[in-house]
Amino acid sequence: MKDLIGAVEAIVIGILATMFLYWLGNKIVRSLPRKIKSALEAYVFIGPVLLIIGGFLVWPVIQSIRLSFMEEDLTGATSWVGLQNFRDLFAEDYFWTMIINNILWIAIVPIVTVICGLAMAQFANNVGTKREKIFKSIFFMPMTISFVSAAVIWRYIYAYAPDGQEQVGLLNALWTLVGGTPQAWLQLQQFKINDLLLMVIFVWLNAGFSMVLLSAAIKSVPEDTLEAGRVDGASTRQIFFKIILPQIWPTALAVFITTLIGAMKIFDIVLAMTGGNYNTTVLAQTFFLEYFSYGNTGKAMAAVVLLMAAITPVMIYQIRHYRKMEAAR
Amino acid sequence: MSTFRRLAEKYRLGSTLTLLFLAIIWLIPTIGLLITSLREKTEAQTSGWWVIFTNFAEQNWTTIAYKEMFTSGKLGTSFISSLAVTIPATILPLLFAAYAAYGFTFMRFKGREVYFSIIIGLLVVPLQAALVPVLKMFISFTEKTGIPISGQYAAAWIVHATFAMPLAIYILRNYMSTIPVPLIEAARVDGAENFTIFWRLVFPMSIPALASFAIFQFLWVWNDYLIAFVFVGNEHPVLTYTLLSMLGQHSEGWQTVAAGSFISLSVPLFVFFSLQRYFVRGLTAGAVK
């Protein structure tokens, strides 16, 4: 209870303090001569945010990059080591496994998520409002579930008991039903099966997001273009692939990019399901392990820098895309 | 045959069956969790939850797992901790972001496009990239001033608020730019200051966007593990933290972990079902535009 009261206090104090801050800034700026005033006024509005983002986001990111070229001893003192941290990281046994895993996540997850969402959106679009609403809620619901809860759910599904015992895991129960021998799925490394099973969880969590956006796009496809297709005798399939799909392409791309970023940064699922063991580790998990378990600041930061390097092209694309949209506004 | 076909067409049988199939796949994991959480320990350990379909009446249905979770004290306090982290971390960033979004939408100043491009770029920066230096910053602040931050709720508030800022500004700006500019101009002509225009006109008009972002942020913070682990950790273990450590131990049986995750699920589910409309609107505002 005490904690909650503290939280409420923080909200009240926080709101009052920010309001006072802005009020004061406004007051000061207002008393200045006209010319300086117009130059400074905007900073009353955006200044605090620039400070917060600069101090707690941009500056730390720069520090992270700097630390990737440093070695930290037990006292916390740092010294320049050049590329040694990266060399150490490359020399790890897990390095190539990790890179391959990251590539698999990027290659498989976004496309599957978009296709699932597209199928859900398209089918839900022609079953009438009432059913559509119910189905959409069902698909969307996992989006509200935390990775940790999802891990509880899916660890139970992938649970394993030795042959001959009753299987409480759904996957093994189905597998033995069709005549297979029970498998410890999360340890199964042939064909990267355990990795793929982790990806299933991500798709399960995010397909609803993809569906919502694509559904909105499908609904905004002008009716007369569909009507024109029907008049010309196009089949349902042709209407979807030739008329609807080209028109919702920008949205599909946006969903793809968003999921792509999520797949690149993937961490929680791996941590909660396997802890990166059984060759399922990824960059973000390596950062976590190296820093919090082994205390290798340099190597952890090198992993983060690699992750950022991978994300940078997407970032540049996003900024360019935004600029284009702005210009068209 | 033809009547069947007509009926099938009329009730959209094909699409409905496909959706039904997908819906079952999407629902089963969560349903399995719910059923397991209501089963007795030995039963949960020796048979799959689906046996209830064949012997529903013979099951020893029990809510003991839920009671255990709360009486052992662990989950009760975690629940409070989660709320204490989440509520301020949801509300505080909104105010800052709303001001900034106003500035970016309705004010002209040098470097506006550059600043905003940076914010767009920051949307995709991974959390991990800033974590360690921020942690170091908090620790050295504590060393110099004696005021503890890391391990306190405030640390999580600051970090969550900062990381939410780019998306919040982006969503709010997108929304605010749909407010007709002549309306703002008219207020200016009448002699209103930006400060007044913001509070009297733009802020109230932006309530839908503020609400949808708040829901989004609430779910994100409630479900977060990484920031809670790094900045609050053991001192005020939140639900995700407690659950993950329980999952590591395993000894208490599936039904207790299942009950625990259902408790942690219940809040987002409630938020989702009561505010679904805003939630969906927020998503579309954030990604499509």
Coordinates of C-alpha atoms in Angstrom, one line a residue:
Chain A
M1 CA 0.0 0.0 0.0
K2 CA 2.8 2.4 0.9
D3 CA 4.2 1.8 -2.5
L4 CA 1.0 2.8 -4.2
I5 CA 0.7 6.0 -2.1
G6 CA 4.2 6.8 -3.2
A7 CA 3.2 6.2 -6.8
V8 CA 0.2 8.5 -6.5
E9 CA 2.4 11.2 -4.8
A10 CA 4.9 10.9 -7.6
I11 CA 2.2 11.5 -10.1
V12 CA 0.7 14.5 -8.4
I13 CA 4.1 16.0 -7.7
G14 CA 5.3 15.2 -11.2
I15 CA 2.3 16.8 -12.8
L16 CA 2.4 19.9 -10.7
A17 CA 6.2 20.2 -11.1
T18 CA 6.0 19.9 -14.9
M19 CA 3.1 22.4 -15.1
F20 CA 5.0 24.8 -13.0
L21 CA 8.1 24.3 -15.1
Y22 CA 6.2 25.1 -18.3
W23 CA 4.3 28.0 -16.7
L24 CA 7.6 29.5 -15.5
G25 CA 9.2 29.0 -18.8
N26 CA 6.3 30.7 -20.5
K27 CA 6.4 33.6 -18.0
I28 CA 10.1 34.2 -18.5
V29 CA 9.9 34.1 -22.3
R30 CA 6.9 36.4 -22.3
S31 CA 8.8 39.1 -20.4
L32 CA 11.6 39.1 -23.0
P33 CA 11.7 41.5 -25.9
R34 CA 9.7 40.5 -28.9
K35 CA 12.5 39.4 -31.1
I36 CA 14.2 37.0 -28.7
K37 CA 10.8 35.9 -27.5
S38 CA 9.8 34.4 -30.9
A39 CA 13.1 32.6 -31.1
L40 CA 12.9 31.1 -27.7
E41 CA 9.2 30.4 -27.2
A42 CA 9.3 27.0 -29.0
Y43 CA 12.0 25.8 -26.7
V44 CA 9.7 26.3 -23.7
F45 CA 7.6 23.5 -25.3
I46 CA 10.2 21.2 -26.7
G47 CA 13.2 22.1 -24.5
P48 CA 12.4 19.8 -21.6
V49 CA 11.8 16.8 -23.9
L50 CA 15.1 17.5 -25.8
L51 CA 16.9 17.6 -22.5
I52 CA 15.3 14.3 -21.3
I53 CA 15.9 12.5 -24.6
G54 CA 19.4 13.9 -24.9
G55 CA 20.4 13.0 -21.4
F56 CA 18.8 9.6 -20.9
L57 CA 18.7 8.3 -24.4
V58 CA 21.1 9.9 -26.9
W59 CA 24.0 10.5 -24.6
P60 CA 23.8 6.9 -23.1
V61 CA 23.8 5.4 -26.6
I62 CA 27.0 7.4 -27.5
Q63 CA 28.5 6.2 -24.2
S64 CA 27.6 2.6 -25.1
I65 CA 29.4 2.9 -28.4
R66 CA 32.4 4.4 -26.6
L67 CA 32.4 1.6 -24.0
S68 CA 32.5 -1.0 -26.8
F69 CA 36.1 0.1 -27.4
M70 CA 37.0 0.2 -23.7
E71 CA 38.0 -2.4 -21.2
E72 CA 36.6 -2.0 -17.7
D73 CA 38.4 -3.3 -14.7
L74 CA 36.9 -4.3 -11.3
T75 CA 37.1 -0.7 -9.9
G76 CA 35.1 0.6 -12.9
A77 CA 38.1 2.4 -14.5
T78 CA 38.1 2.1 -18.2
S79 CA 41.0 2.0 -20.7
W80 CA 41.1 2.1 -24.5
V81 CA 41.5 -1.4 -26.1
G82 CA 40.5 -0.6 -29.7
L83 CA 38.7 -3.5 -31.4
Q84 CA 39.6 -6.1 -28.8
N85 CA 36.1 -6.5 -27.5
F86 CA 34.8 -7.2 -31.0
R87 CA 37.6 -9.7 -31.6
D88 CA 36.7 -11.4 -28.3
L89 CA 33.1 -11.6 -29.3
F90 CA 33.9 -12.9 -32.8
A91 CA 36.1 -15.6 -31.2
E92 CA 33.3 -16.9 -28.9
D93 CA 32.0 -20.4 -29.8
Y94 CA 28.5 -19.0 -29.9
F95 CA 29.2 -16.1 -32.3
W96 CA 28.2 -17.6 -35.6
T97 CA 25.3 -19.5 -34.1
M98 CA 24.1 -16.2 -32.7
I99 CA 24.4 -14.4 -36.0
I100 CA 22.6 -17.2 -37.9
N101 CA 19.8 -17.2 -35.3
N102 CA 19.4 -13.4 -35.7
I103 CA 19.3 -13.8 -39.5
L104 CA 16.7 -16.6 -39.2
W105 CA 14.5 -14.4 -36.9
I106 CA 14.7 -11.6 -39.4
A107 CA 14.1 -13.8 -42.4
I108 CA 11.2 -15.8 -41.1
V109 CA 9.3 -13.9 -38.4
P110 CA 8.2 -10.6 -40.2
I111 CA 7.0 -12.3 -43.3
V112 CA 5.1 -15.0 -41.5
T113 CA 3.5 -12.4 -39.2
V114 CA 2.4 -10.3 -42.1
I115 CA 0.9 -13.3 -43.9
C116 CA -0.9 -14.5 -40.8
G117 CA -2.3 -11.0 -40.2
L118 CA -3.3 -10.6 -43.8
A119 CA -5.2 -13.9 -43.8
M120 CA -7.0 -13.0 -40.6
A121 CA -7.9 -9.6 -41.8
Q122 CA -9.1 -10.7 -45.2
F123 CA -11.2 -13.6 -43.9
A124 CA -12.6 -11.5 -41.0
N125 CA -13.5 -8.8 -43.5
N126 CA -16.2 -11.0 -45.1
V127 CA -18.0 -12.8 -42.3
G128 CA -20.2 -9.9 -41.1
T129 CA -19.6 -7.3 -38.3
K130 CA -20.6 -9.5 -35.4
R131 CA -18.4 -12.5 -36.1
E132 CA -15.6 -10.2 -37.3
K133 CA -15.5 -8.5 -33.9
I134 CA -15.3 -11.7 -32.0
F135 CA -12.6 -13.2 -34.2
K136 CA -10.6 -10.1 -34.1
S137 CA -10.7 -9.9 -30.3
I138 CA -9.4 -13.5 -30.2
F139 CA -6.5 -12.9 -32.5
F140 CA -5.7 -9.7 -30.9
M141 CA -5.8 -10.8 -27.3
P142 CA -2.2 -12.3 -27.1
M143 CA -0.8 -8.8 -27.8
T144 CA -1.7 -7.8 -24.2
I145 CA 0.3 -10.8 -22.8
S146 CA 3.8 -10.2 -21.5
F147 CA 6.7 -12.2 -22.8
V148 CA 7.1 -13.8 -19.4
S149 CA 3.4 -15.0 -19.2
A150 CA 3.8 -16.2 -22.8
A151 CA 6.8 -18.2 -21.7
V152 CA 4.8 -19.8 -19.0
I153 CA 2.1 -20.7 -21.4
W154 CA 4.4 -22.0 -24.1
R155 CA 6.9 -23.8 -21.8
Y156 CA 3.9 -25.8 -20.7
I157 CA 2.9 -26.6 -24.3
Y158 CA 6.5 -27.7 -25.1
A159 CA 6.9 -29.6 -21.8
Y160 CA 8.6 -33.0 -22.0
A161 CA 8.3 -36.2 -20.0
P162 CA 10.3 -39.3 -20.8
D163 CA 8.8 -42.0 -23.1
G164 CA 6.2 -44.1 -21.4
Q165 CA 5.1 -41.4 -19.0
E166 CA 1.9 -39.3 -19.4
Q167 CA 2.7 -36.2 -21.5
V168 CA 1.3 -33.0 -20.0
G169 CA 2.8 -30.8 -22.8
L170 CA 0.3 -30.4 -25.6
L171 CA 2.9 -30.7 -28.4
N172 CA 4.3 -34.0 -27.1
A173 CA 0.7 -35.3 -26.5
L174 CA -0.2 -34.6 -30.2
W175 CA 3.2 -35.9 -31.3
T176 CA 2.9 -39.2 -29.5
L177 CA -0.7 -39.4 -30.7
V178 CA 0.5 -39.6 -34.3
G179 CA 3.1 -42.1 -33.3
G180 CA 6.2 -40.1 -32.5
T181 CA 8.5 -40.5 -29.5
P182 CA 8.3 -37.7 -27.0
Q183 CA 10.9 -34.9 -27.7
A184 CA 12.5 -32.3 -25.5
W185 CA 11.5 -29.7 -28.0
L186 CA 13.4 -26.7 -26.7
Q187 CA 16.6 -28.7 -26.8
L188 CA 16.0 -30.1 -30.3
Q189 CA 18.6 -28.5 -32.5
Q190 CA 18.2 -30.4 -35.8
F191 CA 16.9 -28.1 -38.5
K192 CA 16.8 -25.4 -35.8
I193 CA 13.5 -26.8 -34.5
N194 CA 13.9 -25.2 -31.1
D195 CA 14.6 -21.8 -32.7
L196 CA 11.5 -22.1 -34.9
L197 CA 9.4 -23.0 -31.9
L198 CA 10.5 -19.8 -30.2
M199 CA 9.5 -17.9 -33.3
V200 CA 6.0 -19.5 -33.2
I201 CA 5.5 -17.7 -29.9
F202 CA 6.5 -14.3 -31.4
V203 CA 4.0 -14.8 -34.3
W204 CA 1.3 -15.9 -31.8
L205 CA 1.9 -12.7 -29.8
N206 CA 2.1 -10.3 -32.8
A207 CA -0.2 -11.5 -35.6
G208 CA -3.1 -9.6 -34.0
F209 CA -1.2 -6.3 -34.4
S210 CA -0.5 -7.1 -38.0
M211 CA -4.2 -8.0 -38.5
V212 CA -5.5 -4.8 -37.0
L213 CA -3.4 -2.6 -39.3
L214 CA -4.0 -4.6 -42.4
S215 CA -7.7 -4.8 -41.7
A216 CA -8.0 -1.1 -41.4
A217 CA -6.2 -0.8 -44.8
I218 CA -8.4 -3.4 -46.4
K219 CA -11.5 -1.5 -45.3
S220 CA -10.2 1.7 -46.8
V221 CA -9.9 0.1 -50.2
P222 CA -12.5 2.1 -52.3
E223 CA -15.6 0.0 -53.0
D224 CA -15.8 1.0 -56.6
T225 CA -12.5 -0.6 -57.5
L226 CA -13.8 -3.9 -56.0
E227 CA -17.1 -3.4 -57.9
A228 CA -15.2 -2.8 -61.1
G229 CA -13.4 -6.0 -60.6
R230 CA -16.6 -7.9 -60.0
V231 CA -18.2 -6.5 -63.0
D232 CA -15.3 -7.7 -65.1
G233 CA -15.9 -11.1 -63.7
A234 CA -12.8 -11.4 -61.5
S235 CA -12.8 -14.3 -59.0
T236 CA -12.5 -13.6 -55.2
R237 CA -8.8 -14.6 -55.4
Q238 CA -8.1 -12.3 -58.3
I239 CA -9.9 -9.5 -56.5
F240 CA -7.7 -10.0 -53.5
F241 CA -4.3 -10.4 -55.3
K242 CA -4.9 -8.0 -58.1
I243 CA -7.0 -5.2 -56.6
I244 CA -6.8 -5.3 -52.8
L245 CA -3.2 -6.3 -52.2
P246 CA -1.6 -3.6 -54.4
Q247 CA -3.7 -0.9 -52.6
I248 CA -2.7 -2.1 -49.1
W249 CA 0.9 -2.6 -50.0
P250 CA 2.2 0.5 -48.1
T251 CA 0.5 -0.8 -44.9
A252 CA 1.8 -4.3 -45.4
L253 CA 5.3 -2.8 -45.7
A254 CA 4.8 -0.7 -42.5
V255 CA 3.8 -3.8 -40.6
F256 CA 6.7 -5.7 -42.1
I257 CA 9.2 -3.0 -40.9
T258 CA 7.7 -2.8 -37.4
T259 CA 7.8 -6.6 -37.0
L260 CA 11.3 -6.6 -38.5
I261 CA 12.6 -4.3 -35.9
G262 CA 10.9 -6.4 -33.2
A263 CA 12.5 -9.5 -34.5
M264 CA 15.9 -7.9 -34.7
K265 CA 15.7 -6.8 -31.0
I266 CA 14.3 -10.2 -29.9
F267 CA 15.3 -10.9 -26.4
D268 CA 12.6 -11.6 -23.8
I269 CA 11.3 -14.8 -25.4
V270 CA 14.7 -16.3 -25.7
L271 CA 15.6 -15.3 -22.2
A272 CA 12.4 -16.7 -20.7
M273 CA 12.3 -19.9 -22.8
T274 CA 15.8 -21.2 -23.1
G275 CA 18.1 -18.5 -21.6
G276 CA 19.9 -18.6 -24.9
N277 CA 21.0 -22.3 -24.3
Y278 CA 20.8 -25.1 -26.9
N279 CA 22.1 -22.7 -29.6
T280 CA 19.2 -20.3 -29.5
T281 CA 21.1 -17.3 -28.4
V282 CA 20.7 -13.9 -30.2
L283 CA 22.5 -10.5 -30.0
A284 CA 20.3 -8.9 -27.4
Q285 CA 20.4 -12.0 -25.2
T286 CA 24.2 -12.1 -25.5
F287 CA 24.3 -8.5 -24.3
F288 CA 22.2 -9.5 -21.3
L289 CA 24.3 -12.5 -20.5
E290 CA 27.7 -10.9 -20.9
Y291 CA 26.8 -7.9 -18.9
F292 CA 24.6 -9.2 -16.1
S293 CA 25.9 -12.7 -15.7
Y294 CA 29.6 -12.4 -16.6
G295 CA 30.3 -8.7 -16.0
N296 CA 32.0 -8.3 -19.4
T297 CA 31.0 -4.7 -20.1
G298 CA 33.2 -4.4 -23.2
K299 CA 31.9 -7.6 -24.9
A300 CA 28.3 -6.8 -23.9
M301 CA 28.7 -3.3 -25.5
A302 CA 30.2 -4.8 -28.6
A303 CA 27.1 -7.0 -29.0
V304 CA 24.9 -3.9 -28.6
V305 CA 26.9 -2.0 -31.2
L306 CA 26.5 -4.9 -33.7
L307 CA 22.7 -4.9 -32.9
M308 CA 22.6 -1.1 -33.6
A309 CA 24.6 -1.5 -36.8
A310 CA 22.0 -4.0 -38.0
I311 CA 19.2 -1.7 -37.1
T312 CA 20.7 1.5 -38.6
P313 CA 19.6 0.8 -42.2
V314 CA 16.0 0.4 -41.0
M315 CA 16.4 3.6 -39.1
I316 CA 17.6 5.5 -42.2
Y317 CA 14.7 4.0 -44.1
Q318 CA 12.3 5.2 -41.5
I319 CA 13.6 8.8 -41.5
R320 CA 13.6 8.9 -45.3
H321 CA 10.1 7.5 -45.4
Y322 CA 8.9 10.1 -42.9
R323 CA 10.5 12.9 -44.9
K324 CA 8.7 11.7 -48.1
M325 CA 5.4 11.7 -46.2
E326 CA 6.0 15.1 -44.9
A327 CA 6.8 16.5 -48.3
A328 CA 3.6 15.0 -49.6
R329 CA 1.5 16.5 -46.8
Chain B
M1 CA -26.2 -29.6 -53.3
S2 CA -27.2 -26.3 -54.6
T3 CA -29.2 -25.4 -51.5
F4 CA -26.2 -26.3 -49.4
R5 CA -24.0 -24.1 -51.5
R6 CA -26.4 -21.3 -51.2
L7 CA -26.6 -21.6 -47.4
A8 CA -22.8 -21.9 -47.2
E9 CA -22.5 -18.8 -49.2
K10 CA -25.1 -17.0 -47.2
Y11 CA -23.5 -17.7 -43.8
R12 CA -20.0 -17.3 -45.2
L13 CA -19.2 -20.8 -44.2
G14 CA -15.7 -21.0 -45.9
S15 CA -14.3 -17.9 -44.3
T16 CA -15.9 -18.6 -40.9
L17 CA -14.5 -22.1 -40.7
T18 CA -11.0 -20.9 -41.7
L19 CA -11.3 -18.3 -39.0
L20 CA -12.6 -20.8 -36.5
F21 CA -9.6 -23.0 -37.1
L22 CA -7.2 -20.1 -36.6
A23 CA -9.1 -18.9 -33.6
I24 CA -8.8 -22.3 -31.9
I25 CA -5.1 -22.3 -32.5
W26 CA -4.9 -18.8 -31.1
L27 CA -7.0 -19.5 -28.0
I28 CA -5.8 -22.9 -27.0
P29 CA -2.6 -21.8 -25.3
T30 CA -4.3 -19.4 -23.0
I31 CA -7.2 -21.7 -22.3
G32 CA -4.8 -24.4 -21.3
L33 CA -3.2 -22.0 -18.9
L34 CA -6.5 -21.1 -17.3
I35 CA -7.6 -24.7 -16.9
T36 CA -4.3 -25.7 -15.5
S37 CA -4.4 -23.0 -12.9
L38 CA -7.6 -24.4 -11.6
R39 CA -6.5 -27.9 -11.3
E40 CA -5.1 -29.8 -8.3
K41 CA -1.3 -30.2 -8.1
T42 CA -0.9 -34.0 -8.6
E43 CA -3.5 -34.0 -11.3
A44 CA -1.7 -31.1 -13.1
Q45 CA 1.5 -33.0 -12.9
T46 CA 0.3 -36.3 -14.1
S47 CA -2.2 -35.5 -16.9
G48 CA -2.6 -32.9 -19.6
W49 CA -5.3 -30.3 -19.0
W50 CA -7.3 -31.6 -22.0
V51 CA -8.4 -34.6 -20.0
I52 CA -11.1 -32.4 -18.5
F53 CA -13.0 -32.8 -21.7
T54 CA -13.5 -36.5 -20.9
N55 CA -13.9 -36.4 -17.2
F56 CA -14.9 -32.9 -16.3
A57 CA -16.9 -33.9 -13.2
E58 CA -14.2 -36.1 -11.7
Q59 CA -11.7 -33.3 -11.7
N60 CA -10.8 -31.8 -8.3
W61 CA -11.4 -28.2 -9.3
T62 CA -9.7 -25.9 -6.9
T63 CA -8.6 -22.3 -6.6
I64 CA -5.9 -23.2 -4.1
A65 CA -3.1 -22.2 -6.5
Y66 CA -4.5 -18.6 -6.5
K67 CA -4.9 -18.6 -2.7
E68 CA -1.3 -19.8 -2.4
M69 CA 0.0 -17.1 -4.6
F70 CA -1.5 -14.4 -2.4
T71 CA -1.0 -16.0 1.0
S72 CA 2.6 -16.7 0.4
G73 CA 2.8 -12.9 0.1
K74 CA 5.0 -13.1 -3.0
L75 CA 2.5 -12.2 -5.7
G76 CA 0.5 -9.8 -3.6
T77 CA 3.4 -7.4 -3.1
S78 CA 4.5 -7.9 -6.7
F79 CA 1.1 -6.9 -7.9
I80 CA 1.4 -3.6 -5.9
S81 CA 5.0 -3.1 -7.2
S82 CA 3.8 -3.5 -10.7
L83 CA 1.1 -0.9 -10.2
A84 CA 3.6 1.4 -8.5
V85 CA 5.9 1.2 -11.5
T86 CA 3.3 1.3 -14.1
I87 CA 0.9 4.2 -13.2
P88 CA 3.5 7.0 -13.0
A89 CA 5.5 5.6 -15.9
T90 CA 2.3 5.9 -17.9
I91 CA 1.1 9.3 -16.9
L92 CA 4.3 11.3 -16.5
P93 CA 5.7 11.0 -20.1
L94 CA 2.4 12.0 -21.6
L95 CA 2.5 15.6 -20.3
F96 CA 6.0 16.2 -21.6
A97 CA 5.2 14.6 -24.9
A98 CA 2.0 16.6 -25.4
Y99 CA 3.9 19.9 -24.9
A100 CA 6.6 18.8 -27.3
A101 CA 4.1 17.6 -29.9
Y102 CA 2.4 20.9 -29.7
G103 CA 5.7 22.6 -30.3
F104 CA 6.5 20.4 -33.3
T105 CA 3.1 20.8 -34.8
F106 CA 2.2 24.4 -34.4
M107 CA 5.4 26.3 -33.9
R108 CA 8.0 27.3 -36.4
F109 CA 11.6 27.3 -35.2
K110 CA 15.0 26.6 -36.5
G111 CA 16.0 22.9 -36.6
R112 CA 12.5 21.6 -36.2
E113 CA 12.8 19.0 -39.0
V114 CA 16.2 17.9 -37.8
Y115 CA 15.0 17.4 -34.2
F116 CA 11.9 15.6 -35.4
S117 CA 14.0 13.3 -37.7
I118 CA 16.1 12.4 -34.7
I119 CA 13.0 11.5 -32.8
I120 CA 11.8 9.3 -35.7
G121 CA 15.2 7.6 -35.7
L122 CA 15.1 7.0 -32.0
L123 CA 11.9 5.1 -32.4
V124 CA 13.8 2.0 -33.4
V125 CA 16.8 2.2 -31.1
P126 CA 16.9 -0.9 -28.9
L127 CA 16.6 -0.4 -25.2
Q128 CA 19.8 -2.3 -24.6
A129 CA 21.8 0.4 -26.3
A130 CA 21.2 2.9 -23.5
L131 CA 20.8 0.7 -20.5
V132 CA 24.3 0.3 -19.1
P133 CA 25.3 4.0 -19.2
V134 CA 22.0 5.1 -17.6
L135 CA 22.6 2.6 -14.8
K136 CA 26.1 3.9 -14.4
M137 CA 24.8 7.4 -14.3
F138 CA 22.3 6.6 -11.6
I139 CA 25.0 4.9 -9.5
S140 CA 27.4 7.7 -9.7
F141 CA 24.6 10.2 -8.9
T142 CA 23.9 8.2 -5.7
E143 CA 27.6 8.1 -4.9
K144 CA 27.9 11.9 -5.2
T145 CA 24.6 12.9 -3.5
G146 CA 23.7 10.0 -1.3
I147 CA 20.2 9.9 -2.9
P148 CA 19.4 6.4 -3.9
I149 CA 17.9 6.0 -7.4
S150 CA 18.7 2.6 -8.8
G151 CA 16.5 0.0 -7.1
Q152 CA 13.9 2.7 -6.5
Y153 CA 10.7 3.1 -8.5
A154 CA 11.9 6.5 -9.7
A155 CA 14.6 4.8 -11.7
A156 CA 12.1 2.8 -13.6
W157 CA 9.8 5.9 -14.1
I158 CA 12.6 7.9 -15.6
V159 CA 13.8 5.1 -18.0
H160 CA 10.3 4.1 -19.1
A161 CA 9.3 7.8 -19.5
T162 CA 12.4 8.5 -21.6
F163 CA 12.0 5.5 -23.8
A164 CA 8.3 6.2 -24.4
M165 CA 8.9 9.8 -25.4
P166 CA 9.8 9.3 -29.1
L167 CA 6.7 7.2 -29.8
A168 CA 4.4 9.4 -27.7
I169 CA 5.6 12.6 -29.5
Y170 CA 5.2 10.8 -32.9
I171 CA 1.7 9.6 -32.2
L172 CA 0.5 12.9 -30.7
R173 CA 2.0 15.0 -33.4
N174 CA 0.3 12.8 -36.0
Y175 CA -2.9 13.4 -34.2
M176 CA -2.4 17.1 -33.6
S177 CA -1.6 17.7 -37.3
T178 CA -5.2 16.7 -38.1
I179 CA -6.4 19.7 -36.1
P180 CA -7.3 22.5 -38.6
V181 CA -4.6 25.2 -38.6
P182 CA -7.1 28.0 -39.1
L183 CA -8.6 27.2 -35.7
I184 CA -5.2 27.8 -34.1
E185 CA -4.6 30.9 -36.3
A186 CA -8.0 32.3 -35.2
A187 CA -7.1 31.8 -31.5
R188 CA -3.8 33.6 -32.2
V189 CA -5.5 36.5 -33.9
D190 CA -7.8 36.8 -30.8
G191 CA -4.6 37.3 -28.8
A192 CA -4.2 33.9 -27.2
E193 CA -0.8 32.8 -26.2
N194 CA 0.6 29.4 -27.2
F195 CA 0.4 28.4 -23.6
T196 CA -3.3 29.1 -23.5
I197 CA -4.0 27.6 -26.9
F198 CA -2.3 24.4 -25.7
W199 CA -4.3 24.1 -22.5
R200 CA -7.6 25.4 -23.8
L201 CA -7.7 24.1 -27.3
V202 CA -5.2 21.5 -28.3
F203 CA -4.9 19.4 -25.2
P204 CA -8.6 18.8 -24.8
M205 CA -8.9 18.0 -28.5
S206 CA -6.1 15.5 -28.3
I207 CA -7.7 13.4 -25.5
P208 CA -8.4 10.4 -27.8
A209 CA -4.8 10.2 -28.9
L210 CA -3.6 10.7 -25.3
A211 CA -5.9 7.9 -24.1
S212 CA -4.7 5.5 -26.7
F213 CA -1.1 6.2 -26.1
A214 CA -1.7 5.8 -22.3
I215 CA -3.3 2.4 -22.8
F216 CA -0.4 1.3 -25.0
Q217 CA 2.2 2.6 -22.5
F218 CA 0.4 1.0 -19.6
L219 CA 0.5 -2.4 -21.2
W220 CA 4.1 -2.0 -22.3
V221 CA 5.3 -1.0 -18.8
W222 CA 3.1 -3.6 -17.1
N223 CA 4.5 -6.4 -19.3
D224 CA 8.1 -5.2 -19.3
Y225 CA 10.8 -7.3 -17.8
L226 CA 14.1 -5.8 -18.8
I227 CA 13.8 -2.4 -17.3
A228 CA 12.2 -3.8 -14.1
F229 CA 15.0 -6.3 -13.8
V230 CA 17.8 -3.8 -14.3
F231 CA 16.5 -0.7 -12.4
V232 CA 14.2 -2.1 -9.7
G233 CA 15.1 -5.7 -9.5
N234 CA 15.0 -7.4 -6.2
E235 CA 14.0 -4.4 -4.1
H236 CA 10.5 -4.2 -5.4
P237 CA 10.0 -7.3 -7.5
V238 CA 7.3 -6.7 -10.1
L239 CA 5.0 -9.4 -11.5
T240 CA 7.1 -10.3 -14.5
Y241 CA 10.2 -10.5 -12.3
T242 CA 8.6 -12.8 -9.7
L243 CA 7.0 -15.0 -12.4
L244 CA 10.3 -15.5 -14.3
S245 CA 12.1 -16.5 -11.1
M246 CA 9.2 -18.9 -10.2
L247 CA 9.4 -20.4 -13.7
G248 CA 13.1 -21.1 -13.1
Q249 CA 12.4 -23.1 -9.9
H250 CA 9.6 -25.2 -11.1
S251 CA 9.2 -27.2 -7.9
E252 CA 5.8 -25.7 -7.0
G253 CA 4.2 -27.3 -10.0
W254 CA 2.7 -25.9 -13.1
Q255 CA -0.6 -24.9 -11.5
T256 CA 1.0 -22.2 -9.3
V257 CA 3.0 -20.6 -12.1
A258 CA -0.1 -20.8 -14.3
A259 CA -2.2 -19.1 -11.6
G260 CA 0.6 -16.5 -11.2
S261 CA 0.6 -15.7 -14.9
F262 CA -3.1 -15.5 -15.0
I263 CA -3.1 -13.0 -12.2
S264 CA -0.6 -10.9 -14.1
L265 CA -2.6 -11.4 -17.4
S266 CA -5.8 -10.3 -15.9
V267 CA -5.0 -6.6 -15.7
P268 CA -3.9 -6.2 -19.3
L269 CA -6.9 -8.3 -20.4
F270 CA -9.2 -6.1 -18.5
V271 CA -7.7 -3.0 -19.9
F272 CA -7.8 -4.5 -23.4
F273 CA -11.5 -5.6 -23.3
S274 CA -12.7 -2.4 -21.7
L275 CA -10.7 0.0 -23.9
Q276 CA -10.3 -2.0 -27.0
R277 CA -11.5 0.8 -29.3
Y278 CA -8.8 3.3 -28.1
F279 CA -6.2 0.6 -28.2
V280 CA -6.8 -0.2 -31.8
R281 CA -7.0 3.5 -32.7
G282 CA -3.6 4.0 -31.0
L283 CA -2.0 1.3 -33.0
T284 CA -3.3 2.6 -36.3
A285 CA -2.2 6.1 -35.5
G286 CA 1.3 4.9 -34.5
A287 CA 2.2 2.7 -37.5
V288 CA 0.2 3.6 -40.6
K289 CA 0.7 7.3 -40.9

